[in-house]
Amino acid sequence: MDDLRAAIGHDGLTLHYQPVVELGTGRIEGVEALVRWNHPTRGFIMPDEFIPLAEEAGLISELGLWVLRTAVKQLRAWIDAALVDSSFSVRINISATDLQSLQFIEDVRNTLQETGVKPEQVVLELTEVAIVKGNELDRYSLGGLRGLGVGIEIDDFGTGYSSISYLRRLPVDRVKVDRSLISGLETDPNQPALVAAVLQLVRACGLEAVWEGVETAEQAEILRGLGCQSAQGYYFSRPVPPEQIPELLPDQQESANQ
Ligand code: C2E
Ligand code: MG
Ligand code: MG
């Protein structure tokens, strides 16, 4: 655990970024920041393994702040390098604990101010469980974050307590549909109709959906055919270190080819 504490304080963590792609055009509309722990002897440790440890050890707020600042600064660097425009967004996963802390709203405000990044270019992802289990304070925090102008997205949608009524009430803009919903898309004949129904439900609530876990061209094609707007998954790109993002952006490729 001291390892993890040291990692957070001393550059032992690193962020990888996975593109979110507009299905109609193939354009990369943004990236999701995904944290890895670069352990001196064990190599990269994935977040599912150490986020729960960080929660238990009371380190999650520190970790969350590091991720927030690192990801928004990275976006600033890409903007400054003219690699991305003002429609490009960075998505950041935040924990239920972050949502419980009023300091977090201040941290987001300060980070935006320091970097001069526009709030609409930052989207905070929260799991369904964190939001639905949430209390009045969470509701208040969500409202506060939204008041700053950042986007709020429900992550892993469809795995938790998918109640239809709360979708309409919460101050969120988007949902990211869990990959379990598209895993059988090419093989199960009923799955496309289910995806279409979920899409309709999400849109009826005034929201838009990002489809997570697209691994094959067929899945991407079916989603596009159903009118889905954006998707993310290994088919488009695995999460990559920030240095590799420019290679994925078309403008950069053009200038690199010259
Ligand atoms: P998530 O936010 O739902 O992130 C998506 C996870 O799915 C990532 O795993 C990503 O690498 C993986 N993935 C992406 N495309 C595909 C695909 O096509 N197929 C499959 N099978 N998997 C795909 P990762 O990076 O291991 O992250 C796991 C979870 O850890 C994340 O789920 C998120 O809940 C959490 N997490 C990651 N970074 C952070 C962070 O900075 N802060 C917090 N609080 N949680 C984080
Ligand atoms: Mg996420
Ligand atoms: Mg997810």
PDB file of C-alpha atoms and ligand atoms in Angstrom:
ATOM      1  CA  MET A   1       0.000   0.000   0.000  1.00  0.00           C
ATOM      2  CA  ASP A   2       2.910   2.301   0.737  1.00  0.00           C
ATOM      3  CA  ASP A   3       3.889   1.446  -2.835  1.00  0.00           C
ATOM      4  CA  LEU A   4       0.672   2.947  -4.120  1.00  0.00           C
ATOM      5  CA  ARG A   5       0.977   5.978  -1.889  1.00  0.00           C
ATOM      6  CA  ALA A   6       4.470   6.558  -3.240  1.00  0.00           C
ATOM      7  CA  ALA A   7       3.308   5.993  -6.816  1.00  0.00           C
ATOM      8  CA  ILE A   8       0.643   8.692  -6.574  1.00  0.00           C
ATOM      9  CA  GLY A   9       3.139  11.167  -5.202  1.00  0.00           C
ATOM     10  CA  HIS A  10       6.054  10.324  -7.483  1.00  0.00           C
ATOM     11  CA  ASP A  11       5.021   9.816 -11.069  1.00  0.00           C
ATOM     12  CA  GLY A  12       4.375   6.106 -10.576  1.00  0.00           C
ATOM     13  CA  LEU A  13       0.997   6.485 -12.223  1.00  0.00           C
ATOM     14  CA  THR A  14       0.460   7.023 -15.884  1.00  0.00           C
ATOM     15  CA  LEU A  15      -2.538   7.731 -18.080  1.00  0.00           C
ATOM     16  CA  HIS A  16      -3.340   5.952 -21.292  1.00  0.00           C
ATOM     17  CA  TYR A  17      -5.879   7.407 -23.674  1.00  0.00           C
ATOM     18  CA  GLN A  18      -8.464   5.575 -25.759  1.00  0.00           C
ATOM     19  CA  PRO A  19     -10.167   7.298 -28.698  1.00  0.00           C
ATOM     20  CA  VAL A  20     -13.918   7.849 -28.826  1.00  0.00           C
ATOM     21  CA  VAL A  21     -14.944   7.728 -32.470  1.00  0.00           C
ATOM     22  CA  GLU A  22     -17.840   9.297 -34.371  1.00  0.00           C
ATOM     23  CA  LEU A  23     -19.332   6.293 -36.166  1.00  0.00           C
ATOM     24  CA  GLY A  24     -20.651   8.177 -39.180  1.00  0.00           C
ATOM     25  CA  THR A  25     -17.321   9.758 -40.112  1.00  0.00           C
ATOM     26  CA  GLY A  26     -14.614   7.841 -38.250  1.00  0.00           C
ATOM     27  CA  ARG A  27     -13.454  11.122 -36.741  1.00  0.00           C
ATOM     28  CA  ILE A  28     -11.903  10.920 -33.270  1.00  0.00           C
ATOM     29  CA  GLU A  29     -14.104  13.172 -31.184  1.00  0.00           C
ATOM     30  CA  GLY A  30     -12.198  12.715 -27.962  1.00  0.00           C
ATOM     31  CA  VAL A  31     -10.343  10.314 -25.704  1.00  0.00           C
ATOM     32  CA  GLU A  32     -10.941   8.605 -22.391  1.00  0.00           C
ATOM     33  CA  ALA A  33      -8.134   8.804 -19.831  1.00  0.00           C
ATOM     34  CA  LEU A  34      -7.462   5.424 -18.194  1.00  0.00           C
ATOM     35  CA  VAL A  35      -5.038   5.197 -15.304  1.00  0.00           C
ATOM     36  CA  ARG A  36      -2.266   2.582 -14.981  1.00  0.00           C
ATOM     37  CA  TRP A  37       0.130   2.004 -12.143  1.00  0.00           C
ATOM     38  CA  ASN A  38       3.612   1.565 -13.476  1.00  0.00           C
ATOM     39  CA  HIS A  39       4.971  -0.664 -10.746  1.00  0.00           C
ATOM     40  CA  PRO A  40       8.784  -0.870 -10.428  1.00  0.00           C
ATOM     41  CA  THR A  41       8.817  -4.686 -10.394  1.00  0.00           C
ATOM     42  CA  ARG A  42       5.354  -5.832 -11.537  1.00  0.00           C
ATOM     43  CA  GLY A  43       5.029  -3.636 -14.630  1.00  0.00           C
ATOM     44  CA  PHE A  44       1.673  -2.043 -15.503  1.00  0.00           C
ATOM     45  CA  ILE A  45      -1.069  -2.802 -13.002  1.00  0.00           C
ATOM     46  CA  MET A  46      -4.603  -2.199 -14.279  1.00  0.00           C
ATOM     47  CA  PRO A  47      -7.099   0.042 -12.493  1.00  0.00           C
ATOM     48  CA  ASP A  48      -9.615  -2.698 -11.671  1.00  0.00           C
ATOM     49  CA  GLU A  49      -6.888  -4.125  -9.472  1.00  0.00           C
ATOM     50  CA  PHE A  50      -5.653  -1.032  -7.641  1.00  0.00           C
ATOM     51  CA  ILE A  51      -8.591   1.407  -7.596  1.00  0.00           C
ATOM     52  CA  PRO A  52     -10.310  -0.677  -4.884  1.00  0.00           C
ATOM     53  CA  LEU A  53      -7.028  -0.643  -2.922  1.00  0.00           C
ATOM     54  CA  ALA A  54      -6.791   3.101  -3.286  1.00  0.00           C
ATOM     55  CA  GLU A  55     -10.379   3.417  -2.027  1.00  0.00           C
ATOM     56  CA  GLU A  56      -9.626   1.286   1.039  1.00  0.00           C
ATOM     57  CA  ALA A  57      -6.420   3.130   1.825  1.00  0.00           C
ATOM     58  CA  GLY A  58      -8.103   6.528   1.590  1.00  0.00           C
ATOM     59  CA  LEU A  59      -5.932   7.446  -1.390  1.00  0.00           C
ATOM     60  CA  ILE A  60      -8.666   7.744  -3.974  1.00  0.00           C
ATOM     61  CA  SER A  61      -9.105  11.518  -3.698  1.00  0.00           C
ATOM     62  CA  GLU A  62      -5.411  12.060  -4.205  1.00  0.00           C
ATOM     63  CA  LEU A  63      -5.451   9.691  -7.164  1.00  0.00           C
ATOM     64  CA  GLY A  64      -8.540  11.377  -8.607  1.00  0.00           C
ATOM     65  CA  LEU A  65      -6.935  14.800  -8.370  1.00  0.00           C
ATOM     66  CA  TRP A  66      -3.778  13.556 -10.070  1.00  0.00           C
ATOM     67  CA  VAL A  67      -5.812  12.029 -12.913  1.00  0.00           C
ATOM     68  CA  LEU A  68      -7.901  15.164 -13.341  1.00  0.00           C
ATOM     69  CA  ARG A  69      -4.920  17.502 -13.487  1.00  0.00           C
ATOM     70  CA  THR A  70      -2.830  15.240 -15.684  1.00  0.00           C
ATOM     71  CA  ALA A  71      -5.587  14.616 -18.223  1.00  0.00           C
ATOM     72  CA  VAL A  72      -6.670  18.247 -18.508  1.00  0.00           C
ATOM     73  CA  LYS A  73      -3.038  19.416 -18.841  1.00  0.00           C
ATOM     74  CA  GLN A  74      -2.546  16.818 -21.555  1.00  0.00           C
ATOM     75  CA  LEU A  75      -5.574  18.159 -23.399  1.00  0.00           C
ATOM     76  CA  ARG A  76      -4.105  21.670 -23.060  1.00  0.00           C
ATOM     77  CA  ALA A  77      -0.866  20.426 -24.622  1.00  0.00           C
ATOM     78  CA  TRP A  78      -2.734  18.858 -27.561  1.00  0.00           C
ATOM     79  CA  ILE A  79      -4.715  22.072 -28.065  1.00  0.00           C
ATOM     80  CA  ASP A  80      -1.511  24.138 -27.964  1.00  0.00           C
ATOM     81  CA  ALA A  81       0.093  21.831 -30.513  1.00  0.00           C
ATOM     82  CA  ALA A  82      -2.979  22.380 -32.747  1.00  0.00           C
ATOM     83  CA  LEU A  83      -3.538  18.618 -32.806  1.00  0.00           C
ATOM     84  CA  VAL A  84      -7.133  18.938 -31.687  1.00  0.00           C
ATOM     85  CA  ASP A  85      -9.786  21.624 -31.912  1.00  0.00           C
ATOM     86  CA  SER A  86     -12.350  22.916 -29.474  1.00  0.00           C
ATOM     87  CA  SER A  87     -14.770  20.084 -30.211  1.00  0.00           C
ATOM     88  CA  PHE A  88     -12.319  17.491 -28.888  1.00  0.00           C
ATOM     89  CA  SER A  89     -13.018  16.260 -25.383  1.00  0.00           C
ATOM     90  CA  VAL A  90     -11.210  14.309 -22.712  1.00  0.00           C
ATOM     91  CA  ARG A  91     -13.214  11.913 -20.561  1.00  0.00           C
ATOM     92  CA  ILE A  92     -12.162  11.327 -16.995  1.00  0.00           C
ATOM     93  CA  ASN A  93     -13.417   8.567 -14.706  1.00  0.00           C
ATOM     94  CA  ILE A  94     -14.334   9.807 -11.280  1.00  0.00           C
ATOM     95  CA  SER A  95     -15.045   7.699  -8.232  1.00  0.00           C
ATOM     96  CA  ALA A  96     -18.069   7.811  -5.957  1.00  0.00           C
ATOM     97  CA  THR A  97     -15.735   9.254  -3.318  1.00  0.00           C
ATOM     98  CA  ASP A  98     -14.819  12.189  -5.551  1.00  0.00           C
ATOM     99  CA  LEU A  99     -18.498  12.894  -5.935  1.00  0.00           C
ATOM    100  CA  GLN A 100     -18.906  12.926  -2.147  1.00  0.00           C
ATOM    101  CA  SER A 101     -16.337  15.658  -1.755  1.00  0.00           C
ATOM    102  CA  LEU A 102     -17.158  19.292  -2.290  1.00  0.00           C
ATOM    103  CA  GLN A 103     -13.428  19.905  -2.656  1.00  0.00           C
ATOM    104  CA  PHE A 104     -13.604  18.002  -5.931  1.00  0.00           C
ATOM    105  CA  ILE A 105     -15.801  20.688  -7.503  1.00  0.00           C
ATOM    106  CA  GLU A 106     -13.183  23.248  -6.480  1.00  0.00           C
ATOM    107  CA  ASP A 107     -10.441  21.067  -7.932  1.00  0.00           C
ATOM    108  CA  VAL A 108     -12.253  20.888 -11.268  1.00  0.00           C
ATOM    109  CA  ARG A 109     -12.842  24.633 -11.256  1.00  0.00           C
ATOM    110  CA  ASN A 110      -9.192  25.351 -10.445  1.00  0.00           C
ATOM    111  CA  THR A 111      -7.872  22.926 -13.033  1.00  0.00           C
ATOM    112  CA  LEU A 112     -10.015  24.518 -15.738  1.00  0.00           C
ATOM    113  CA  GLN A 113      -8.895  27.958 -14.666  1.00  0.00           C
ATOM    114  CA  GLU A 114      -5.201  27.090 -14.556  1.00  0.00           C
ATOM    115  CA  THR A 115      -5.206  25.411 -17.938  1.00  0.00           C
ATOM    116  CA  GLY A 116      -7.728  27.638 -19.690  1.00  0.00           C
ATOM    117  CA  VAL A 117      -9.408  24.558 -21.130  1.00  0.00           C
ATOM    118  CA  LYS A 118     -13.074  25.104 -21.915  1.00  0.00           C
ATOM    119  CA  PRO A 119     -15.357  23.195 -19.536  1.00  0.00           C
ATOM    120  CA  GLU A 120     -17.313  21.580 -22.353  1.00  0.00           C
ATOM    121  CA  GLN A 121     -14.102  19.843 -23.455  1.00  0.00           C
ATOM    122  CA  VAL A 122     -14.018  17.889 -20.210  1.00  0.00           C
ATOM    123  CA  VAL A 123     -16.466  15.046 -19.589  1.00  0.00           C
ATOM    124  CA  LEU A 124     -16.608  13.319 -16.224  1.00  0.00           C
ATOM    125  CA  GLU A 125     -17.622   9.669 -16.232  1.00  0.00           C
ATOM    126  CA  LEU A 126     -19.402   8.244 -13.230  1.00  0.00           C
ATOM    127  CA  THR A 127     -20.662   4.719 -12.869  1.00  0.00           C
ATOM    128  CA  GLU A 128     -24.328   4.076 -12.666  1.00  0.00           C
ATOM    129  CA  VAL A 129     -23.889   2.532  -9.242  1.00  0.00           C
ATOM    130  CA  ALA A 130     -22.184   5.634  -7.864  1.00  0.00           C
ATOM    131  CA  ILE A 131     -24.922   7.870  -9.193  1.00  0.00           C
ATOM    132  CA  VAL A 132     -27.913   5.789  -8.272  1.00  0.00           C
ATOM    133  CA  LYS A 133     -26.730   4.927  -4.787  1.00  0.00           C
ATOM    134  CA  GLY A 134     -25.972   8.560  -4.311  1.00  0.00           C
ATOM    135  CA  ASN A 135     -27.469  10.746  -1.643  1.00  0.00           C
ATOM    136  CA  GLU A 136     -28.480  14.400  -1.549  1.00  0.00           C
ATOM    137  CA  LEU A 137     -24.845  15.495  -1.378  1.00  0.00           C
ATOM    138  CA  ASP A 138     -24.076  13.630  -4.580  1.00  0.00           C
ATOM    139  CA  ARG A 139     -27.043  15.203  -6.263  1.00  0.00           C
ATOM    140  CA  TYR A 140     -25.746  18.574  -5.108  1.00  0.00           C
ATOM    141  CA  SER A 141     -22.202  17.812  -6.300  1.00  0.00           C
ATOM    142  CA  LEU A 142     -23.425  16.683  -9.688  1.00  0.00           C
ATOM    143  CA  GLY A 143     -25.368  19.911 -10.001  1.00  0.00           C
ATOM    144  CA  GLY A 144     -22.284  21.869  -8.951  1.00  0.00           C
ATOM    145  CA  LEU A 145     -20.083  20.138 -11.503  1.00  0.00           C
ATOM    146  CA  ARG A 146     -22.633  20.662 -14.193  1.00  0.00           C
ATOM    147  CA  GLY A 147     -22.808  24.304 -13.182  1.00  0.00           C
ATOM    148  CA  LEU A 148     -19.136  24.572 -14.120  1.00  0.00           C
ATOM    149  CA  GLY A 149     -20.105  23.525 -17.625  1.00  0.00           C
ATOM    150  CA  VAL A 150     -18.341  20.177 -17.747  1.00  0.00           C
ATOM    151  CA  GLY A 151     -20.110  17.204 -19.298  1.00  0.00           C
ATOM    152  CA  ILE A 152     -21.366  14.392 -17.092  1.00  0.00           C
ATOM    153  CA  GLU A 153     -21.689  10.874 -18.419  1.00  0.00           C
ATOM    154  CA  ILE A 154     -23.055   7.714 -16.812  1.00  0.00           C
ATOM    155  CA  ASP A 155     -20.462   4.970 -17.331  1.00  0.00           C
ATOM    156  CA  ASP A 156     -21.168   1.239 -17.668  1.00  0.00           C
ATOM    157  CA  PHE A 157     -24.803   2.023 -18.351  1.00  0.00           C
ATOM    158  CA  GLY A 158     -26.939  -1.094 -18.344  1.00  0.00           C
ATOM    159  CA  THR A 159     -25.008  -2.999 -15.693  1.00  0.00           C
ATOM    160  CA  GLY A 160     -26.291  -1.364 -12.543  1.00  0.00           C
ATOM    161  CA  TYR A 161     -29.701  -0.345 -11.429  1.00  0.00           C
ATOM    162  CA  SER A 162     -31.043   0.699 -14.783  1.00  0.00           C
ATOM    163  CA  SER A 163     -34.085   2.525 -13.638  1.00  0.00           C
ATOM    164  CA  ILE A 164     -35.680   4.487 -16.392  1.00  0.00           C
ATOM    165  CA  SER A 165     -37.117   7.151 -14.177  1.00  0.00           C
ATOM    166  CA  TYR A 166     -33.813   8.342 -12.757  1.00  0.00           C
ATOM    167  CA  LEU A 167     -32.295   8.752 -16.206  1.00  0.00           C
ATOM    168  CA  ARG A 168     -34.621  11.657 -16.814  1.00  0.00           C
ATOM    169  CA  ARG A 169     -34.044  13.324 -13.487  1.00  0.00           C
ATOM    170  CA  LEU A 170     -30.288  13.275 -13.134  1.00  0.00           C
ATOM    171  CA  PRO A 171     -28.172  16.182 -14.281  1.00  0.00           C
ATOM    172  CA  VAL A 172     -26.281  14.177 -16.885  1.00  0.00           C
ATOM    173  CA  ASP A 173     -25.788  14.667 -20.625  1.00  0.00           C
ATOM    174  CA  ARG A 174     -24.748  11.281 -21.882  1.00  0.00           C
ATOM    175  CA  VAL A 175     -24.547   7.625 -21.106  1.00  0.00           C
ATOM    176  CA  LYS A 176     -21.779   5.244 -21.997  1.00  0.00           C
ATOM    177  CA  VAL A 177     -23.380   1.894 -22.633  1.00  0.00           C
ATOM    178  CA  ASP A 178     -21.542  -1.050 -21.109  1.00  0.00           C
ATOM    179  CA  ARG A 179     -19.830  -3.404 -23.495  1.00  0.00           C
ATOM    180  CA  SER A 180     -21.965  -6.349 -22.327  1.00  0.00           C
ATOM    181  CA  LEU A 181     -24.776  -4.870 -24.427  1.00  0.00           C
ATOM    182  CA  ILE A 182     -22.894  -5.219 -27.683  1.00  0.00           C
ATOM    183  CA  SER A 183     -20.879  -8.354 -27.081  1.00  0.00           C
ATOM    184  CA  GLY A 184     -23.273 -10.643 -28.992  1.00  0.00           C
ATOM    185  CA  LEU A 185     -24.170  -8.119 -31.659  1.00  0.00           C
ATOM    186  CA  GLU A 186     -22.955 -10.137 -34.661  1.00  0.00           C
ATOM    187  CA  THR A 187     -24.080 -13.525 -33.397  1.00  0.00           C
ATOM    188  CA  ASP A 188     -27.295 -13.072 -31.476  1.00  0.00           C
ATOM    189  CA  PRO A 189     -30.140 -12.118 -33.854  1.00  0.00           C
ATOM    190  CA  ASN A 190     -32.079 -10.396 -31.053  1.00  0.00           C
ATOM    191  CA  GLN A 191     -29.229  -8.149 -29.951  1.00  0.00           C
ATOM    192  CA  PRO A 192     -29.545  -5.403 -32.605  1.00  0.00           C
ATOM    193  CA  ALA A 193     -33.194  -4.862 -31.673  1.00  0.00           C
ATOM    194  CA  LEU A 194     -32.165  -4.565 -28.034  1.00  0.00           C
ATOM    195  CA  VAL A 195     -29.493  -2.022 -28.891  1.00  0.00           C
ATOM    196  CA  ALA A 196     -32.026  -0.071 -30.952  1.00  0.00           C
ATOM    197  CA  ALA A 197     -34.436  -0.077 -28.012  1.00  0.00           C
ATOM    198  CA  VAL A 198     -31.768   1.140 -25.580  1.00  0.00           C
ATOM    199  CA  LEU A 199     -30.789   3.883 -28.000  1.00  0.00           C
ATOM    200  CA  GLN A 200     -34.399   4.969 -28.294  1.00  0.00           C
ATOM    201  CA  LEU A 201     -34.786   4.979 -24.524  1.00  0.00           C
ATOM    202  CA  VAL A 202     -31.649   7.053 -24.024  1.00  0.00           C
ATOM    203  CA  ARG A 203     -32.729   9.556 -26.665  1.00  0.00           C
ATOM    204  CA  ALA A 204     -36.267   9.731 -25.269  1.00  0.00           C
ATOM    205  CA  CYS A 205     -34.615  10.937 -22.056  1.00  0.00           C
ATOM    206  CA  GLY A 206     -32.933  13.712 -24.018  1.00  0.00           C
ATOM    207  CA  LEU A 207     -29.503  12.077 -23.796  1.00  0.00           C
ATOM    208  CA  GLU A 208     -26.964  10.675 -26.252  1.00  0.00           C
ATOM    209  CA  ALA A 209     -25.119   7.371 -26.006  1.00  0.00           C
ATOM    210  CA  VAL A 210     -21.526   6.265 -26.537  1.00  0.00           C
ATOM    211  CA  TRP A 211     -21.142   2.529 -27.163  1.00  0.00           C
ATOM    212  CA  GLU A 212     -18.242   0.950 -25.350  1.00  0.00           C
ATOM    213  CA  GLY A 213     -16.308  -2.236 -26.154  1.00  0.00           C
ATOM    214  CA  VAL A 214     -16.516  -2.350 -29.951  1.00  0.00           C
ATOM    215  CA  GLU A 215     -14.063  -5.048 -30.968  1.00  0.00           C
ATOM    216  CA  THR A 216     -14.977  -5.864 -34.561  1.00  0.00           C
ATOM    217  CA  ALA A 217     -15.782  -4.073 -37.820  1.00  0.00           C
ATOM    218  CA  GLU A 218     -19.121  -5.865 -37.895  1.00  0.00           C
ATOM    219  CA  GLN A 219     -20.120  -4.515 -34.518  1.00  0.00           C
ATOM    220  CA  ALA A 220     -19.157  -0.998 -35.596  1.00  0.00           C
ATOM    221  CA  GLU A 221     -21.141  -1.382 -38.813  1.00  0.00           C
ATOM    222  CA  ILE A 222     -24.264  -2.653 -37.042  1.00  0.00           C
ATOM    223  CA  LEU A 223     -24.126   0.214 -34.551  1.00  0.00           C
ATOM    224  CA  ARG A 224     -23.678   2.726 -37.349  1.00  0.00           C
ATOM    225  CA  GLY A 225     -26.607   1.169 -39.222  1.00  0.00           C
ATOM    226  CA  LEU A 226     -28.796   1.526 -36.140  1.00  0.00           C
ATOM    227  CA  GLY A 227     -27.996   5.244 -36.003  1.00  0.00           C
ATOM    228  CA  CYS A 228     -25.642   5.149 -33.032  1.00  0.00           C
ATOM    229  CA  GLN A 229     -23.490   8.246 -32.854  1.00  0.00           C
ATOM    230  CA  SER A 230     -20.235   7.383 -31.110  1.00  0.00           C
ATOM    231  CA  ALA A 231     -18.293   4.352 -30.002  1.00  0.00           C
ATOM    232  CA  GLN A 232     -15.091   3.237 -28.353  1.00  0.00           C
ATOM    233  CA  GLY A 233     -13.246  -0.059 -28.310  1.00  0.00           C
ATOM    234  CA  TYR A 234     -10.263  -2.129 -29.340  1.00  0.00           C
ATOM    235  CA  TYR A 235     -11.502  -2.170 -32.944  1.00  0.00           C
ATOM    236  CA  PHE A 236     -10.755   1.553 -33.236  1.00  0.00           C
ATOM    237  CA  SER A 237      -7.806   1.623 -30.858  1.00  0.00           C
ATOM    238  CA  ARG A 238      -6.608   0.191 -27.587  1.00  0.00           C
ATOM    239  CA  PRO A 239      -5.827   2.704 -24.863  1.00  0.00           C
ATOM    240  CA  VAL A 240      -2.396   4.133 -25.781  1.00  0.00           C
ATOM    241  CA  PRO A 241       0.209   6.368 -24.111  1.00  0.00           C
ATOM    242  CA  PRO A 242      -0.263  10.065 -24.907  1.00  0.00           C
ATOM    243  CA  GLU A 243       2.707  10.113 -27.295  1.00  0.00           C
ATOM    244  CA  GLN A 244       0.820   7.796 -29.623  1.00  0.00           C
ATOM    245  CA  ILE A 245      -2.348   9.878 -29.861  1.00  0.00           C
ATOM    246  CA  PRO A 246      -0.951  12.270 -32.532  1.00  0.00           C
ATOM    247  CA  GLU A 247      -0.411   9.304 -34.885  1.00  0.00           C
ATOM    248  CA  LEU A 248      -4.113   8.542 -34.656  1.00  0.00           C
ATOM    249  CA  LEU A 249      -5.223  12.075 -35.501  1.00  0.00           C
ATOM    250  CA  PRO A 250      -5.591  12.733 -39.242  1.00  0.00           C
ATOM    251  CA  ASP A 251      -4.022  16.207 -39.413  1.00  0.00           C
ATOM    252  CA  GLN A 252      -0.888  14.978 -37.782  1.00  0.00           C
ATOM    253  CA  GLN A 253      -0.704  12.058 -40.199  1.00  0.00           C
ATOM    254  CA  GLU A 254      -0.955  14.399 -43.151  1.00  0.00           C
ATOM    255  CA  SER A 255       1.876  16.564 -41.934  1.00  0.00           C
ATOM    256  CA  ALA A 256       3.929  13.510 -41.014  1.00  0.00           C
ATOM    257  CA  ASN A 257       3.550  12.190 -44.551  1.00  0.00           C
ATOM    258  CA  GLN A 258       4.754  15.384 -46.168  1.00  0.00           C
TER     259      GLN A 258
HETATM  260  P1  C2E B   1     -14.340   2.014 -17.842  1.00  0.00           P
HETATM  261  O1  C2E B   1     -14.336   3.449 -17.483  1.00  0.00           O
HETATM  262  O2  C2E B   1     -15.627   1.412 -18.230  1.00  0.00           O
HETATM  263  O3  C2E B   1     -13.253   1.892 -18.981  1.00  0.00           O
HETATM  264  C1  C2E B   1     -13.324   1.001 -20.052  1.00  0.00           C
HETATM  265  C2  C2E B   1     -12.460  -0.218 -19.826  1.00  0.00           C
HETATM  266  O4  C2E B   1     -12.690  -1.123 -20.918  1.00  0.00           O
HETATM  267  C3  C2E B   1     -10.972   0.077 -19.864  1.00  0.00           C
HETATM  268  O5  C2E B   1     -10.326  -0.856 -19.009  1.00  0.00           O
HETATM  269  C4  C2E B   1     -10.610  -0.207 -21.321  1.00  0.00           C
HETATM  270  O6  C2E B   1      -9.254  -0.513 -21.522  1.00  0.00           O
HETATM  271  C5  C2E B   1     -11.493  -1.396 -21.588  1.00  0.00           C
HETATM  272  N1  C2E B   1     -11.820  -1.531 -23.010  1.00  0.00           N
HETATM  273  C6  C2E B   1     -11.849  -0.571 -23.950  1.00  0.00           C
HETATM  274  N2  C2E B   1     -12.216  -1.061 -25.150  1.00  0.00           N
HETATM  275  C7  C2E B   1     -12.431  -2.383 -24.975  1.00  0.00           C
HETATM  276  C8  C2E B   1     -12.815  -3.443 -25.850  1.00  0.00           C
HETATM  277  O7  C2E B   1     -13.045  -3.271 -27.036  1.00  0.00           O
HETATM  278  N3  C2E B   1     -12.934  -4.688 -25.313  1.00  0.00           N
HETATM  279  C9  C2E B   1     -12.696  -4.929 -23.983  1.00  0.00           C
HETATM  280  N4  C2E B   1     -12.824  -6.172 -23.548  1.00  0.00           N
HETATM  281  N5  C2E B   1     -12.327  -3.940 -23.124  1.00  0.00           N
HETATM  282  C10 C2E B   1     -12.190  -2.685 -23.614  1.00  0.00           C
HETATM  283  P2  C2E B   1      -9.282  -0.387 -17.911  1.00  0.00           P
HETATM  284  O8  C2E B   1      -8.378   0.677 -18.457  1.00  0.00           O
HETATM  285  O9  C2E B   1      -8.670  -1.629 -17.344  1.00  0.00           O
HETATM  286  O10 C2E B   1     -10.182   0.317 -16.824  1.00  0.00           O
HETATM  287  C11 C2E B   1     -11.085  -0.406 -16.062  1.00  0.00           C
HETATM  288  C12 C2E B   1     -11.933   0.491 -15.197  1.00  0.00           C
HETATM  289  O11 C2E B   1     -11.151   1.141 -14.191  1.00  0.00           O
HETATM  290  C13 C2E B   1     -12.589   1.622 -15.972  1.00  0.00           C
HETATM  291  O12 C2E B   1     -13.733   1.138 -16.630  1.00  0.00           O
HETATM  292  C14 C2E B   1     -12.894   2.599 -14.860  1.00  0.00           C
HETATM  293  O13 C2E B   1     -14.089   2.257 -14.199  1.00  0.00           O
HETATM  294  C15 C2E B   1     -11.732   2.386 -13.906  1.00  0.00           C
HETATM  295  N6  C2E B   1     -10.762   3.477 -14.098  1.00  0.00           N
HETATM  296  C16 C2E B   1      -9.854   3.621 -15.088  1.00  0.00           C
HETATM  297  N7  C2E B   1      -9.154   4.762 -14.938  1.00  0.00           N
HETATM  298  C17 C2E B   1      -9.660   5.365 -13.829  1.00  0.00           C
HETATM  299  C18 C2E B   1      -9.373   6.588 -13.132  1.00  0.00           C
HETATM  300  O14 C2E B   1      -8.520   7.388 -13.535  1.00  0.00           O
HETATM  301  N8  C2E B   1     -10.100   6.868 -12.015  1.00  0.00           N
HETATM  302  C19 C2E B   1     -11.080   6.022 -11.551  1.00  0.00           C
HETATM  303  N9  C2E B   1     -11.759   6.371 -10.428  1.00  0.00           N
HETATM  304  N10 C2E B   1     -11.390   4.871 -12.177  1.00  0.00           N
HETATM  305  C20 C2E B   1     -10.689   4.547 -13.295  1.00  0.00           C
HETATM  306 MG    MG B   2     -15.054   5.096 -18.192  1.00  0.00          MG
HETATM  307 MG    MG B   3     -17.396   1.688 -18.906  1.00  0.00          MG
END
